[in-house]
Amino acid sequence: MEKHRTPKKQGLAITAEALFMLNLLLPVLPLFALGIIYFRHKNDPSLFVRSHVIQPWIAALISTALFFIINLVAALAGGYTSLDNLISIHSLVALEVYTLLVILPFLVPGLLSLTKAMSGQAWNYPIIGRFL
């Protein structure tokens, strides 16, 4: 593991982790910015940069896919029929399911990873890091 991190690399890692955290609250938009960072730095020789760029990108893709799946199920169950019916029982259940099954499990590793990025340490996400 590298001892010295340049401020640029540490700032890049913090940005990637912060965009992942933002993607949990506002899916899709931060994913594009995180994708740009990922495609620019996915082959960086630094383990620190790779661990803080590739893993949030994969986690953001998974959480965004789950967001769309949960909302698709809610739409097919009869929610989102019109703008007047946007806040229905189906949309509220979808929001609750997304909060409990996506935001909370992804929030803890994201916070730990953001903390490690701020302290200049490489870190692996619990499940995603095993496959990289």
PDB file of C-alpha atoms in Angstrom:
ATOM      1  CA  MET A   1       0.000   0.000   0.000  1.00  0.00           C
ATOM      2  CA  GLU A   2       1.318   3.400  -0.912  1.00  0.00           C
ATOM      3  CA  LYS A   3       2.388   5.694   1.897  1.00  0.00           C
ATOM      4  CA  HIS A   4       2.101   9.057   0.168  1.00  0.00           C
ATOM      5  CA  ARG A   5      -0.993  10.239  -1.634  1.00  0.00           C
ATOM      6  CA  THR A   6      -1.021  13.309  -3.775  1.00  0.00           C
ATOM      7  CA  PRO A   7      -3.770  15.787  -2.968  1.00  0.00           C
ATOM      8  CA  LYS A   8      -5.093  15.334  -6.514  1.00  0.00           C
ATOM      9  CA  LYS A   9      -5.536  11.575  -6.057  1.00  0.00           C
ATOM     10  CA  GLN A  10      -7.072  11.997  -2.638  1.00  0.00           C
ATOM     11  CA  GLY A  11      -9.448  14.657  -3.967  1.00  0.00           C
ATOM     12  CA  LEU A  12     -10.430  12.329  -6.809  1.00  0.00           C
ATOM     13  CA  ALA A  13     -11.172   9.522  -4.353  1.00  0.00           C
ATOM     14  CA  ILE A  14     -13.223  11.806  -2.106  1.00  0.00           C
ATOM     15  CA  THR A  15     -15.160  13.108  -5.119  1.00  0.00           C
ATOM     16  CA  ALA A  16     -15.955   9.591  -6.336  1.00  0.00           C
ATOM     17  CA  GLU A  17     -17.132   8.473  -2.904  1.00  0.00           C
ATOM     18  CA  ALA A  18     -19.197  11.632  -2.391  1.00  0.00           C
ATOM     19  CA  LEU A  19     -20.855  11.162  -5.791  1.00  0.00           C
ATOM     20  CA  PHE A  20     -21.746   7.608  -4.806  1.00  0.00           C
ATOM     21  CA  MET A  21     -23.366   8.870  -1.598  1.00  0.00           C
ATOM     22  CA  LEU A  22     -25.248  11.516  -3.578  1.00  0.00           C
ATOM     23  CA  ASN A  23     -26.376   8.845  -6.045  1.00  0.00           C
ATOM     24  CA  LEU A  24     -28.164   7.060  -3.205  1.00  0.00           C
ATOM     25  CA  LEU A  25     -30.314  10.124  -2.585  1.00  0.00           C
ATOM     26  CA  LEU A  26     -30.694  11.393  -6.165  1.00  0.00           C
ATOM     27  CA  PRO A  27     -30.275   8.379  -8.457  1.00  0.00           C
ATOM     28  CA  VAL A  28     -29.028   8.739 -12.042  1.00  0.00           C
ATOM     29  CA  LEU A  29     -27.556  12.283 -12.204  1.00  0.00           C
ATOM     30  CA  PRO A  30     -24.476  11.662 -10.010  1.00  0.00           C
ATOM     31  CA  LEU A  31     -24.055   8.336 -11.809  1.00  0.00           C
ATOM     32  CA  PHE A  32     -23.083  10.166 -15.015  1.00  0.00           C
ATOM     33  CA  ALA A  33     -20.400  12.203 -13.239  1.00  0.00           C
ATOM     34  CA  LEU A  34     -19.159   9.073 -11.477  1.00  0.00           C
ATOM     35  CA  GLY A  35     -19.055   7.311 -14.848  1.00  0.00           C
ATOM     36  CA  ILE A  36     -16.841  10.026 -16.296  1.00  0.00           C
ATOM     37  CA  ILE A  37     -14.453   9.683 -13.351  1.00  0.00           C
ATOM     38  CA  TYR A  38     -14.508   5.895 -13.695  1.00  0.00           C
ATOM     39  CA  PHE A  39     -13.727   5.807 -17.411  1.00  0.00           C
ATOM     40  CA  ARG A  40     -10.918   8.351 -17.035  1.00  0.00           C
ATOM     41  CA  HIS A  41      -9.200   6.631 -14.094  1.00  0.00           C
ATOM     42  CA  LYS A  42     -10.110   2.924 -14.230  1.00  0.00           C
ATOM     43  CA  ASN A  43      -6.574   1.952 -15.333  1.00  0.00           C
ATOM     44  CA  ASP A  44      -4.733   4.193 -12.868  1.00  0.00           C
ATOM     45  CA  PRO A  45      -1.664   2.400 -11.454  1.00  0.00           C
ATOM     46  CA  SER A  46      -2.523   3.513  -7.917  1.00  0.00           C
ATOM     47  CA  LEU A  47      -4.428   0.958  -5.824  1.00  0.00           C
ATOM     48  CA  PHE A  48      -5.812   3.867  -3.815  1.00  0.00           C
ATOM     49  CA  VAL A  49      -7.418   5.499  -6.852  1.00  0.00           C
ATOM     50  CA  ARG A  50      -8.682   2.229  -8.297  1.00  0.00           C
ATOM     51  CA  SER A  51     -10.286   1.147  -5.028  1.00  0.00           C
ATOM     52  CA  HIS A  52     -12.031   4.492  -4.601  1.00  0.00           C
ATOM     53  CA  VAL A  53     -13.163   4.826  -8.234  1.00  0.00           C
ATOM     54  CA  ILE A  54     -14.126   1.343  -9.449  1.00  0.00           C
ATOM     55  CA  GLN A  55     -16.006   0.187  -6.357  1.00  0.00           C
ATOM     56  CA  PRO A  56     -18.294   3.239  -6.017  1.00  0.00           C
ATOM     57  CA  TRP A  57     -19.028   3.006  -9.753  1.00  0.00           C
ATOM     58  CA  ILE A  58     -20.167  -0.631  -9.416  1.00  0.00           C
ATOM     59  CA  ALA A  59     -22.131   0.112  -6.236  1.00  0.00           C
ATOM     60  CA  ALA A  60     -23.818   3.097  -7.902  1.00  0.00           C
ATOM     61  CA  LEU A  61     -24.788   0.956 -10.899  1.00  0.00           C
ATOM     62  CA  ILE A  62     -26.311  -1.661  -8.593  1.00  0.00           C
ATOM     63  CA  SER A  63     -28.198   0.870  -6.467  1.00  0.00           C
ATOM     64  CA  THR A  64     -29.520   2.710  -9.541  1.00  0.00           C
ATOM     65  CA  ALA A  65     -30.646  -0.558 -11.132  1.00  0.00           C
ATOM     66  CA  LEU A  66     -32.463  -1.467  -7.912  1.00  0.00           C
ATOM     67  CA  PHE A  67     -34.082   1.977  -7.892  1.00  0.00           C
ATOM     68  CA  PHE A  68     -35.474   1.415 -11.380  1.00  0.00           C
ATOM     69  CA  ILE A  69     -36.615  -2.137 -10.607  1.00  0.00           C
ATOM     70  CA  ILE A  70     -38.449  -1.055  -7.442  1.00  0.00           C
ATOM     71  CA  ASN A  71     -40.158   1.805  -9.265  1.00  0.00           C
ATOM     72  CA  LEU A  72     -41.047  -0.424 -12.206  1.00  0.00           C
ATOM     73  CA  VAL A  73     -42.736  -2.875  -9.841  1.00  0.00           C
ATOM     74  CA  ALA A  74     -44.625   0.017  -8.222  1.00  0.00           C
ATOM     75  CA  ALA A  75     -45.716   1.305 -11.631  1.00  0.00           C
ATOM     76  CA  LEU A  76     -46.872  -2.135 -12.744  1.00  0.00           C
ATOM     77  CA  ALA A  77     -48.766  -2.589  -9.467  1.00  0.00           C
ATOM     78  CA  GLY A  78     -50.943   0.394 -10.314  1.00  0.00           C
ATOM     79  CA  GLY A  79     -48.989   3.367  -9.036  1.00  0.00           C
ATOM     80  CA  TYR A  80     -47.937   6.391 -11.098  1.00  0.00           C
ATOM     81  CA  THR A  81     -51.094   6.354 -13.239  1.00  0.00           C
ATOM     82  CA  SER A  82     -51.245  10.148 -13.446  1.00  0.00           C
ATOM     83  CA  LEU A  83     -49.607  13.228 -12.009  1.00  0.00           C
ATOM     84  CA  ASP A  84     -52.544  13.592  -9.623  1.00  0.00           C
ATOM     85  CA  ASN A  85     -51.928  10.067  -8.362  1.00  0.00           C
ATOM     86  CA  LEU A  86     -48.154  10.446  -8.070  1.00  0.00           C
ATOM     87  CA  ILE A  87     -48.286  10.126  -4.305  1.00  0.00           C
ATOM     88  CA  SER A  88     -50.191   6.885  -3.972  1.00  0.00           C
ATOM     89  CA  ILE A  89     -49.793   3.902  -1.696  1.00  0.00           C
ATOM     90  CA  HIS A  90     -47.680   2.202  -4.386  1.00  0.00           C
ATOM     91  CA  SER A  91     -45.234   5.075  -4.681  1.00  0.00           C
ATOM     92  CA  LEU A  92     -44.936   5.374  -0.905  1.00  0.00           C
ATOM     93  CA  VAL A  93     -44.275   1.640  -0.579  1.00  0.00           C
ATOM     94  CA  ALA A  94     -41.665   1.895  -3.359  1.00  0.00           C
ATOM     95  CA  LEU A  95     -39.981   4.766  -1.523  1.00  0.00           C
ATOM     96  CA  GLU A  96     -39.967   2.803   1.732  1.00  0.00           C
ATOM     97  CA  VAL A  97     -38.611  -0.334   0.059  1.00  0.00           C
ATOM     98  CA  TYR A  98     -35.877   1.691  -1.667  1.00  0.00           C
ATOM     99  CA  THR A  99     -34.953   3.338   1.621  1.00  0.00           C
ATOM    100  CA  LEU A 100     -34.763   0.105   3.596  1.00  0.00           C
ATOM    101  CA  LEU A 101     -33.309  -2.248   1.002  1.00  0.00           C
ATOM    102  CA  VAL A 102     -30.999   0.043  -0.950  1.00  0.00           C
ATOM    103  CA  ILE A 103     -30.077   3.247   0.859  1.00  0.00           C
ATOM    104  CA  LEU A 104     -29.380   1.811   4.302  1.00  0.00           C
ATOM    105  CA  PRO A 105     -27.235  -1.194   3.234  1.00  0.00           C
ATOM    106  CA  PHE A 106     -25.264   0.925   0.753  1.00  0.00           C
ATOM    107  CA  LEU A 107     -24.919   3.904   3.094  1.00  0.00           C
ATOM    108  CA  VAL A 108     -22.731   2.230   5.728  1.00  0.00           C
ATOM    109  CA  PRO A 109     -20.013   0.953   3.335  1.00  0.00           C
ATOM    110  CA  GLY A 110     -20.196   4.268   1.479  1.00  0.00           C
ATOM    111  CA  LEU A 111     -19.578   6.245   4.656  1.00  0.00           C
ATOM    112  CA  LEU A 112     -16.707   3.963   5.667  1.00  0.00           C
ATOM    113  CA  SER A 113     -15.173   4.284   2.216  1.00  0.00           C
ATOM    114  CA  LEU A 114     -15.561   8.067   2.233  1.00  0.00           C
ATOM    115  CA  THR A 115     -13.850   8.173   5.630  1.00  0.00           C
ATOM    116  CA  LYS A 116     -10.987   6.019   4.331  1.00  0.00           C
ATOM    117  CA  ALA A 117     -10.652   8.244   1.249  1.00  0.00           C
ATOM    118  CA  MET A 118     -10.437  11.324   3.469  1.00  0.00           C
ATOM    119  CA  SER A 119      -7.720   9.684   5.552  1.00  0.00           C
ATOM    120  CA  GLY A 120      -5.799   8.569   2.447  1.00  0.00           C
ATOM    121  CA  GLN A 121      -6.297   4.816   2.803  1.00  0.00           C
ATOM    122  CA  ALA A 122      -7.436   2.235   0.260  1.00  0.00           C
ATOM    123  CA  TRP A 123     -10.526   0.272   1.262  1.00  0.00           C
ATOM    124  CA  ASN A 124     -12.636  -2.529  -0.201  1.00  0.00           C
ATOM    125  CA  TYR A 125     -16.423  -2.632  -0.144  1.00  0.00           C
ATOM    126  CA  PRO A 126     -17.613  -5.759   1.707  1.00  0.00           C
ATOM    127  CA  ILE A 127     -19.015  -7.715  -1.262  1.00  0.00           C
ATOM    128  CA  ILE A 128     -17.872  -5.775  -4.329  1.00  0.00           C
ATOM    129  CA  GLY A 129     -14.242  -5.628  -3.194  1.00  0.00           C
ATOM    130  CA  ARG A 130     -13.981  -9.422  -3.092  1.00  0.00           C
ATOM    131  CA  PHE A 131     -14.543  -9.714  -6.825  1.00  0.00           C
ATOM    132  CA  LEU A 132     -12.009  -7.076  -7.904  1.00  0.00           C
TER     133      LEU A 132
END
